[in-house]
Short mmCIF file of C-alpha atoms in Angstrom, two decimals:
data_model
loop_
_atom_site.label_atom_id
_atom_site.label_comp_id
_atom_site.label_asym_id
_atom_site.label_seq_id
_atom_site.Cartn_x
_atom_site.Cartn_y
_atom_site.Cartn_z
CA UNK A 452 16.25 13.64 -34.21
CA UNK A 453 16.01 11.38 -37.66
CA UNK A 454 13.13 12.65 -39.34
CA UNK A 455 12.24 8.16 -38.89
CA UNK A 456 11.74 8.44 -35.75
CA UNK A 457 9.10 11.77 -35.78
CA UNK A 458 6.06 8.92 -34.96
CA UNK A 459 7.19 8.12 -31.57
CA UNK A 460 6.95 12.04 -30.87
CA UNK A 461 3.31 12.47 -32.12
CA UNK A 462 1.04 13.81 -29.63
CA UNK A 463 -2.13 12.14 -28.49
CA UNK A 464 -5.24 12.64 -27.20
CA UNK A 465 -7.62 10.10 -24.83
CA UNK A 466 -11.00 10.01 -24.85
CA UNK A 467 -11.11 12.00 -21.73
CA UNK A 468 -9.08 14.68 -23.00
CA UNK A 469 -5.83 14.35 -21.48
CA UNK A 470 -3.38 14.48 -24.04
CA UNK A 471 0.27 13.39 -24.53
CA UNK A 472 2.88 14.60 -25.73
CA UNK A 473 4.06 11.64 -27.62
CA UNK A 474 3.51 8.09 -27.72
CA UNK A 475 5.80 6.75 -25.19
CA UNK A 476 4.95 5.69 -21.92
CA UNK A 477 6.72 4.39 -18.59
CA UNK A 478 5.39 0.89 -17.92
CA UNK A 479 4.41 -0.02 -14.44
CA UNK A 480 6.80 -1.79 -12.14
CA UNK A 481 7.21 -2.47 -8.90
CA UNK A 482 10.17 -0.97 -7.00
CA UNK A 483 10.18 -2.71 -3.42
CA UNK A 484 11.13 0.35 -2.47
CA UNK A 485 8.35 2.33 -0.05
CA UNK A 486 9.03 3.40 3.19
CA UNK A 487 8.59 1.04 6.19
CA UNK A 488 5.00 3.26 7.04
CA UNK A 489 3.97 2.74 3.38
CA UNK A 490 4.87 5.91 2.07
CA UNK A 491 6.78 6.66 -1.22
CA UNK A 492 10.11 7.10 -0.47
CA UNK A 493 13.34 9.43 -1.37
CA UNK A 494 14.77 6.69 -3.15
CA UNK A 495 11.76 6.11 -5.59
CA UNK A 496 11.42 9.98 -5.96
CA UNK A 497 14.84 10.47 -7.60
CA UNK A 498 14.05 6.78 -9.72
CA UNK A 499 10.85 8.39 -11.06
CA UNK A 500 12.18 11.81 -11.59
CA UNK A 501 15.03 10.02 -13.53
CA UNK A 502 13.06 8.40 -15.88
CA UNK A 503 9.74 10.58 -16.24
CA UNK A 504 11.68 13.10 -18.71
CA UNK A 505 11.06 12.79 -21.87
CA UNK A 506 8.01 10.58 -21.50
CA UNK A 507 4.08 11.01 -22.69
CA UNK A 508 3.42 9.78 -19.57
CA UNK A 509 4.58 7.44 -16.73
CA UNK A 510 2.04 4.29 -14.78
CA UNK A 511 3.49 4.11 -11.33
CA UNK A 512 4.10 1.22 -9.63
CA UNK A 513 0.61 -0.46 -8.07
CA UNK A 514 -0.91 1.33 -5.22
CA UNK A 515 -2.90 -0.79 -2.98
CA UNK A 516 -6.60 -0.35 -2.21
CA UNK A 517 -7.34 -2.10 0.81
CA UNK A 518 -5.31 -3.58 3.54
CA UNK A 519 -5.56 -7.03 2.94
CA UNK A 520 -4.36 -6.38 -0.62
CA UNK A 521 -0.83 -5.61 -0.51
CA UNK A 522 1.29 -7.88 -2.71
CA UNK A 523 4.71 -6.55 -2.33
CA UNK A 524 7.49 -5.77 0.51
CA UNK A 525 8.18 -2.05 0.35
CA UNK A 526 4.71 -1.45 -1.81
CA UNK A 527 3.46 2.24 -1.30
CA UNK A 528 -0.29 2.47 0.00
CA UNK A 529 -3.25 4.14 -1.75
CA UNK A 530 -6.02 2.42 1.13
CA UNK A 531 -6.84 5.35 3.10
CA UNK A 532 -6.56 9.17 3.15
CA UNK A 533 -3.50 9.99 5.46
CA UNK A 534 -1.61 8.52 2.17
CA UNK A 535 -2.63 11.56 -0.07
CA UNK A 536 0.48 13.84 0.75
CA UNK A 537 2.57 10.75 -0.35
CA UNK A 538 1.01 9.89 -3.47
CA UNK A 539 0.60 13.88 -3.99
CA UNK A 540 4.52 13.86 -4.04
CA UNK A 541 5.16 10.93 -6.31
CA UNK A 542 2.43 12.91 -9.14
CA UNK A 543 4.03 16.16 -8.60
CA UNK A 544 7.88 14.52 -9.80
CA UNK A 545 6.48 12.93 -12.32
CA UNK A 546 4.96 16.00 -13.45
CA UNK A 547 7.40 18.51 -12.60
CA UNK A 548 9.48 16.42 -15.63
CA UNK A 549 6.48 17.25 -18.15
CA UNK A 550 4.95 13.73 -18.16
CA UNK A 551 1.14 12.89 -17.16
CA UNK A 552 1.21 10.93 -13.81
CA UNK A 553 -0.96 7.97 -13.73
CA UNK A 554 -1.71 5.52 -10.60
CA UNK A 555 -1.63 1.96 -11.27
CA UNK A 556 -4.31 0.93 -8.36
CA UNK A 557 -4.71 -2.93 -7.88
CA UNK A 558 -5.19 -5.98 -4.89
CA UNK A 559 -3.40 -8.79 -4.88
CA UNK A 560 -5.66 -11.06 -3.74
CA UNK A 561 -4.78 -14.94 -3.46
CA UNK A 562 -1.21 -13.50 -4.77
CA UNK A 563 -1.07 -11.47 -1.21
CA UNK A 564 2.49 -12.91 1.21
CA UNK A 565 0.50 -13.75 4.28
CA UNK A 566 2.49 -11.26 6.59
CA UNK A 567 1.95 -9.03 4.80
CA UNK A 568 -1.83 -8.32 5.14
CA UNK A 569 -4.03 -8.52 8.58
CA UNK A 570 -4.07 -11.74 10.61
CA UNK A 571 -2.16 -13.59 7.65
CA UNK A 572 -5.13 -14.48 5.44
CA UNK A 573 -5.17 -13.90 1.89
CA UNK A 574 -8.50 -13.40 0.25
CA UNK A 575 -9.23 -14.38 -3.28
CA UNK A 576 -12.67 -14.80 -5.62
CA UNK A 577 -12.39 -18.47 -4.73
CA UNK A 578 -10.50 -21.09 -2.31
CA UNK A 579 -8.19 -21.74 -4.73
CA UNK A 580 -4.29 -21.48 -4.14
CA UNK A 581 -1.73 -20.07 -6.87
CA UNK A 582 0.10 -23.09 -8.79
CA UNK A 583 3.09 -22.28 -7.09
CA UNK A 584 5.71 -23.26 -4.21
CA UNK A 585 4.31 -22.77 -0.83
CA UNK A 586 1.33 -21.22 -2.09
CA UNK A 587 -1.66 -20.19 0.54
CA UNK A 588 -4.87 -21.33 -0.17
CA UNK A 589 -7.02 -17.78 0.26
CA UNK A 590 -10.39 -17.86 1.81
CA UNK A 591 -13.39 -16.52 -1.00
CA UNK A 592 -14.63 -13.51 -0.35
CA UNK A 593 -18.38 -12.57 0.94
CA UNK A 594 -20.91 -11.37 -1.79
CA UNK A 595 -20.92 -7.73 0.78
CA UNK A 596 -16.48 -8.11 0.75
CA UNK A 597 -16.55 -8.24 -2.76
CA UNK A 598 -18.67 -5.15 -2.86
CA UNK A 599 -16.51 -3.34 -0.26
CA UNK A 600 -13.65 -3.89 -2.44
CA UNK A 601 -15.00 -2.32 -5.50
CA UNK A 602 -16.15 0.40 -3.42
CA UNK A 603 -12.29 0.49 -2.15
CA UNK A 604 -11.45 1.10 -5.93
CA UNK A 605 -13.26 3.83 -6.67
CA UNK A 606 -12.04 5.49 -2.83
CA UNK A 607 -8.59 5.05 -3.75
CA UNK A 608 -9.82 6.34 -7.40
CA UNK A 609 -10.64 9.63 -5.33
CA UNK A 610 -7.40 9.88 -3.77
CA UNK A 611 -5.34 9.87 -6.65
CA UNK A 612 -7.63 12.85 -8.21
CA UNK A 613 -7.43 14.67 -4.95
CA UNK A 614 -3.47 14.02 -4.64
CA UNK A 615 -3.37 15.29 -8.33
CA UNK A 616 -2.83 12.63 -11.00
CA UNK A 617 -4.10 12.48 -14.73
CA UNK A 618 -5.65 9.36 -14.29
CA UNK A 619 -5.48 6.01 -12.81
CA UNK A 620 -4.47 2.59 -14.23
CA UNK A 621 -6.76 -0.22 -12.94
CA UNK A 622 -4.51 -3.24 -12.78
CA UNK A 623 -6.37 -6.59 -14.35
CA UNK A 624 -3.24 -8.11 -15.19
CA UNK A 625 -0.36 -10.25 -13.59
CA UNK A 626 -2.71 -12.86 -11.25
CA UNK A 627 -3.58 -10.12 -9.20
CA UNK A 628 -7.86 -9.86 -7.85
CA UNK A 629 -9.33 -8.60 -11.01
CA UNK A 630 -7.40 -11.44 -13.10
CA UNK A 631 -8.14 -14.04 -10.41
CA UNK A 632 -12.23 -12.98 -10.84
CA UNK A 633 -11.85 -13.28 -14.70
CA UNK A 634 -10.09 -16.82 -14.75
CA UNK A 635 -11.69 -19.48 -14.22
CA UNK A 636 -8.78 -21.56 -12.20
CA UNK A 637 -9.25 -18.71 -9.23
CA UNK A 638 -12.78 -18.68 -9.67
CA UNK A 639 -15.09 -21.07 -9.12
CA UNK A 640 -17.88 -18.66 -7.89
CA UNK A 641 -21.98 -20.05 -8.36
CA UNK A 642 -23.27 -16.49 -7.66
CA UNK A 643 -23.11 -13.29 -9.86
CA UNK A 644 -19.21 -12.75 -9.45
CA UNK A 645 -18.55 -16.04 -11.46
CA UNK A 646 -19.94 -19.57 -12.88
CA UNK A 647 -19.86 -18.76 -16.30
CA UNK A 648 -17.43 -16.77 -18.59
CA UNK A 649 -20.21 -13.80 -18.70
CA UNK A 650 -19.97 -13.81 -14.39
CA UNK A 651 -16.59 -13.79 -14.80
CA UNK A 652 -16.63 -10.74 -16.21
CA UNK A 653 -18.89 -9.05 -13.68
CA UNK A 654 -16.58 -8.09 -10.88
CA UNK A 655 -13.99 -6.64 -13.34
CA UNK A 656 -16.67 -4.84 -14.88
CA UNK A 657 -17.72 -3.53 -12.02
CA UNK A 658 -14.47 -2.12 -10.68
CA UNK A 659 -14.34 0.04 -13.92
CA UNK A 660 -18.15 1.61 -13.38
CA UNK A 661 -17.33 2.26 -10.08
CA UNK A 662 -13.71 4.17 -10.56
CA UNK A 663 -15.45 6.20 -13.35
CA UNK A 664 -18.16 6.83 -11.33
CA UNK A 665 -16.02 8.56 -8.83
CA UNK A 666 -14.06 10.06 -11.64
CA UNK A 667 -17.81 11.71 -13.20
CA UNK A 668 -18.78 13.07 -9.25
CA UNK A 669 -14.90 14.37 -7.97
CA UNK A 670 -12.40 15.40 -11.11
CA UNK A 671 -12.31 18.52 -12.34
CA UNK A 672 -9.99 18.39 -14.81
CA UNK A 673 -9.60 15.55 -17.46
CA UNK A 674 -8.92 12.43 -15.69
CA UNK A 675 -8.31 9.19 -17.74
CA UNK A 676 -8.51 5.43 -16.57
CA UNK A 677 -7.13 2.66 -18.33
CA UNK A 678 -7.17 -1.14 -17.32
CA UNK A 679 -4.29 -3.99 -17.59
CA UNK A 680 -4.66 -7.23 -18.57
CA UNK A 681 -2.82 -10.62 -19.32
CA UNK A 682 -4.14 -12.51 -22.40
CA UNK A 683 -3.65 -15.79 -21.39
CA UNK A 684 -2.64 -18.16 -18.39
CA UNK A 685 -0.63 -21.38 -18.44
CA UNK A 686 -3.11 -22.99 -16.06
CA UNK A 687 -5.76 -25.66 -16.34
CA UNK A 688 -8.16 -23.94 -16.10
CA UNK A 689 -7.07 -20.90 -17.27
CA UNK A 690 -7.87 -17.62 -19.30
CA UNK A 691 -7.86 -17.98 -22.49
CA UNK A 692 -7.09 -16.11 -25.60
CA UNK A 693 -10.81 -16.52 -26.61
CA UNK A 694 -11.23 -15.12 -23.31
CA UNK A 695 -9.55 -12.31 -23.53
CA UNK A 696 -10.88 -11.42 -26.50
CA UNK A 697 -14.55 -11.45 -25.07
CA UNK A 698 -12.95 -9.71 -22.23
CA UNK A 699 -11.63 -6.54 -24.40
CA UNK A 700 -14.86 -6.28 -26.25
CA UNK A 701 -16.69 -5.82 -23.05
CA UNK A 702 -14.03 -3.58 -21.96
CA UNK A 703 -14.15 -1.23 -25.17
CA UNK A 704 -17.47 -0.37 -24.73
CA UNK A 705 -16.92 0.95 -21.59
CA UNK A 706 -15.67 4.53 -22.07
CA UNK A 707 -11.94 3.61 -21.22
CA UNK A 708 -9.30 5.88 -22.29
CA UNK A 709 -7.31 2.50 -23.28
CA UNK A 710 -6.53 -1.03 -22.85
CA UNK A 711 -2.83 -1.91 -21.61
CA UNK A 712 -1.70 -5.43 -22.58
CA UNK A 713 0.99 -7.27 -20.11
CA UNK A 714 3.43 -8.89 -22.00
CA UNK A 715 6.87 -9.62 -21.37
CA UNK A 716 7.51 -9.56 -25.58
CA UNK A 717 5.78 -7.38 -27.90
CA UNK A 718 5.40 -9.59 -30.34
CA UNK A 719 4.60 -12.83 -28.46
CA UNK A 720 1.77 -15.67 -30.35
CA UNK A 721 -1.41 -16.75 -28.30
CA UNK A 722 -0.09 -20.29 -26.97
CA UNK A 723 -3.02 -22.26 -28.99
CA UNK A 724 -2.51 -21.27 -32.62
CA UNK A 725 -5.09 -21.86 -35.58
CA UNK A 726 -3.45 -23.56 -38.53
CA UNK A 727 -2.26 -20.58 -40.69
CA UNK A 728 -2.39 -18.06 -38.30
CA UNK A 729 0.74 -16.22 -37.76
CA UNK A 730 -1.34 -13.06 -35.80
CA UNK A 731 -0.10 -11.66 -32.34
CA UNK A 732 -1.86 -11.40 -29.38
CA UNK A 733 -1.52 -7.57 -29.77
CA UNK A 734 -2.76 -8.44 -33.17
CA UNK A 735 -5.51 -10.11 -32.31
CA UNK A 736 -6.56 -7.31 -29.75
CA UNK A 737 -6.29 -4.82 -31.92
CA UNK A 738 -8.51 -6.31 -34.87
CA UNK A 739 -10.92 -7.30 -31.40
CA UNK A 740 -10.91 -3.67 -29.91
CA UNK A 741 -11.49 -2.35 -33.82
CA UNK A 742 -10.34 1.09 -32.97
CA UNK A 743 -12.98 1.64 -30.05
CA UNK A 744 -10.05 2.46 -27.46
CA UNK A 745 -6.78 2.56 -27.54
CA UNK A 746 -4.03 0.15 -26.89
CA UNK A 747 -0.77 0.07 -25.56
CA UNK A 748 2.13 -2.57 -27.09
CA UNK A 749 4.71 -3.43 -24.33
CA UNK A 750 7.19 -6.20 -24.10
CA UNK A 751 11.32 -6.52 -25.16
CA UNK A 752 11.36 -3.31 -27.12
CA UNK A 753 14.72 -2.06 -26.53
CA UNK A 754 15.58 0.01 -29.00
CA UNK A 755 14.27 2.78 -31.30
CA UNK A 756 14.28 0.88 -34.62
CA UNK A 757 12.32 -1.68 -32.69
CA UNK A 758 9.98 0.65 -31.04
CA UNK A 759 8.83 2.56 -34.62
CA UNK A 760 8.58 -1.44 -35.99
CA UNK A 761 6.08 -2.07 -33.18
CA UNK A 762 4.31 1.12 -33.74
CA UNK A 763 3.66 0.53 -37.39
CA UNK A 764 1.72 -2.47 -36.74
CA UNK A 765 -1.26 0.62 -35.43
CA UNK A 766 -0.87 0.05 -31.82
CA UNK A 767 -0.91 4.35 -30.74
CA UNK A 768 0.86 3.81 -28.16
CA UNK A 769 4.10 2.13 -26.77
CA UNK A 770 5.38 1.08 -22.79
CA UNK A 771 8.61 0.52 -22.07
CA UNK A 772 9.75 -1.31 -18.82
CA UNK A 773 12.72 -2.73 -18.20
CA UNK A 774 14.97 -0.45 -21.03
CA UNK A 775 13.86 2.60 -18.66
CA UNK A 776 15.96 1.41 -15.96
CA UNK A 777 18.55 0.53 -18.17
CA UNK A 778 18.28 3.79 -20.05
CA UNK A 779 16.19 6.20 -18.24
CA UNK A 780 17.59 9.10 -20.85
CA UNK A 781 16.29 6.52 -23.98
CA UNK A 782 13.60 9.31 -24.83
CA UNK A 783 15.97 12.01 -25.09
CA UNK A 784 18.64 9.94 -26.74
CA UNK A 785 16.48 9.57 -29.27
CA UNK A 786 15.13 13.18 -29.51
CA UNK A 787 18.68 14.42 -30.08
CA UNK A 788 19.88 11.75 -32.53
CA UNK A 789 22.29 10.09 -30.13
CA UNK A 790 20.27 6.83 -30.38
CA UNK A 791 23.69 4.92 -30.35
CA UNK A 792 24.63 5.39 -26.89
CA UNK A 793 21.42 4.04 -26.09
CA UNK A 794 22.14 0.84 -23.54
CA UNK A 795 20.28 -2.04 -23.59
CA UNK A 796 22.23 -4.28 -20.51
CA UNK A 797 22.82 -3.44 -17.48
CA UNK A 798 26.48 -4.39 -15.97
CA UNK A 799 26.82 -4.98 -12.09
CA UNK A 800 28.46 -1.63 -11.30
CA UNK A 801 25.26 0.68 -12.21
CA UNK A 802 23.51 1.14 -9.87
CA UNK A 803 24.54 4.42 -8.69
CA UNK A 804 24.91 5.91 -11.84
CA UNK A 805 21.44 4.73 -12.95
CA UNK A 806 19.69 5.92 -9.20
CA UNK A 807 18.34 2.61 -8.92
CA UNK A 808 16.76 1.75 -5.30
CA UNK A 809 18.83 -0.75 -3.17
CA UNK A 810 15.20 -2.93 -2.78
CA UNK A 811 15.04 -3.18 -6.55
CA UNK A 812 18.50 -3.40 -7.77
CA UNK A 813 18.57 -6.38 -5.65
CA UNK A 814 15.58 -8.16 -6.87
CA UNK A 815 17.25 -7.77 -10.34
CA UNK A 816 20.72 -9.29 -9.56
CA UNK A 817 18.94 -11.80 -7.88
CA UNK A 818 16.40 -12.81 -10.61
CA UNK A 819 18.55 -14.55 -13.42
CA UNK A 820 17.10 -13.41 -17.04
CA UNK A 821 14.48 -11.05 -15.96
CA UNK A 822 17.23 -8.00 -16.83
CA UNK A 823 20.17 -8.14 -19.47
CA UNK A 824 23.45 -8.08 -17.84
CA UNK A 825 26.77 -7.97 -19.51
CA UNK A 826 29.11 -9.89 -17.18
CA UNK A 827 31.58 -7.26 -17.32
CA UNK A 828 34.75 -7.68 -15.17
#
């Protein structure tokens, strides 16, 4: 390895005591790829085991945590007990390739297809459909419902300990229920679970007492949680980076082992910028959060020049995404020095060689500009 690259390989230590052996991490993604009874499958066993080598640790894909919160075709359950022998077998490959396994846990919400959860109906903080194509308008939960569901957080927080995982990742990010309770376009609440930016902030809040609740009564062994979010939204009404940034001081007082920011580039600008400001979101976290937990930089980093450039802005720790499936030897490309056969495009004839899932591989070709591909003949 280039003695350059030595502070990617650092190791580092949460708040909970788990600690990593370096600073790299597998960003959660969906894989479409579960069995038809909700289990993990064979083909996202060998995809995990692929990539997990190398790595400080690897987020899963989400897990749901109650029925009516599923938000993808092929999405592997966390809801209920009889899926703790599945989820026990995605933790164990991770594992068994030296990273820490950690289970993104999350509900869709209004963002829910309607056949995929009971009876059709989507549930959501408010009445408010998704500014999209065909969108459903979900019915707002109950005061007691909304209570269930953290509850369901902290039981699917439970399962993941007793099925063997270093932590959980609690998924605020993406339009998904916990974003839809902070934002004020999905919620237009009048009783404590929204109203006014402060309400907004109770249900998320809540889901994070509750999981380390659980955590404090049933682990064992250091368990971390961590918690996603999206800095702003392109609706009006919408989160905000002033938001946000009351959102992550709230958040780093509460014990987390770190903050996870969802961006699709690293380096991205809030969308309202103050004359003279040139600052990043990340940026702008990071001066927020003042070294009270930790956060993770993801978005576009492709290579390992541009992975140490993101890590010397003080951001500990670094997600990639997409360049694992691309790469999924990138870590130990880089630990041997042959960073030069590092890819960073996909070309139409990989996906056996790369042991990518037929659901996902699909949803790749099929999504123009989400993945790199050279159009190689």
């Amino acid at each position: 390895m280039k003695p350059k690259y030595q502070p990617l390989f650092d190791t580092f230590s949460f708040r909970s005591g788990v600690q990593v052996k370096n600073r790299l991490v597998m960003a959660p993604m969906t894989t479409y790829s579960g069995n038809p009874d909700d289990t993990v499958s064979k083909g996202e066993l060998t995809y995990y085991s692929r990539r997990a080598k190398g790595l400080g640790m690897v987020i899963t894909a989400c897990t749901y945590v109650t029925a009516n919160g599923k938000g993808f075709p092929g999405e592997f359950a966390g809801d209920r007990d009889d899926m703790i022998p599945s989820l026990r077998e995605l933790a164990t490959t991770i594992q068994s390739q030296g990273a820490k396994a950690i289970l993104q846990i999350f509900h869709a919400g209004r963002m829910s297809p309607p056949e995929l959860v009971p009876n059709g109906e989507t549930v959501s903080a408010s009445a408010v459909a998704a500014e999209q194509a065909g969108a459903q308008t979900p019915r707002a939960l109950t005061d007691a419902e909304v209570k269930d569901i953290v509850k369901a957080f902290g039981e699917t927080t439970r399962r993941a300990i007793e099925a063997g995982y270093d932590g959980v990742e609690l998924h605020g990010a993406n339009g998904y229920l916990i974003h839809q309770f902070f934002s004020p376009h999905s919620n237009r609440r009048e009783d404590h679970w929204g109203g006014s930016l402060e309400k907004r902030l109770n249900f998320p809040l809540a889901v994070v007492e509750e999981v380390k609740r659980v955590v404090a009564e049933h682990a064992k062994q250091p368990f971390l949680v961590g918690y996603r979010f999206s800095p702003e939204e392109s609706e009006t009404p919408g989160i905000t980076m002033a938001d946000t940034l009351v959102l992550t001081d709230a958040l780093a007082g509460k014990g987390l082992d770190y903050l996870h920011v969802s961006l699709m580039d690293f380096w991205s600008t809030p969308r309202t910028v103050s004359a003279g400001s040139s600052e990043t979101r990340l940026q702008l976290i990071m001066k927020q959060v003042n070294d009270r937990v930790p956060v993770i930089g993801v978005g576009s980093i492709h290579t390992p020049d541009e992975a140490l450039k993101a890590l010397e802005t003080g951001v500990p720790l670094l997600a990639l995404g997409r360049e694992l499936i691309i790469e999924p030897e990138w870590v130990e490309k880089v630990a041997q020095g042959r960073e030069s056969e590092i890819a960073v495009e996909l070309s139409r004839n990989d996906q056996a060689r790369l042991e990518i899932p037929d659901p996902l591989w699909n949803a790749i070709m099929h999504t123009p500009g989400w993945f790199p591909i050279a159009e190689k003949v």
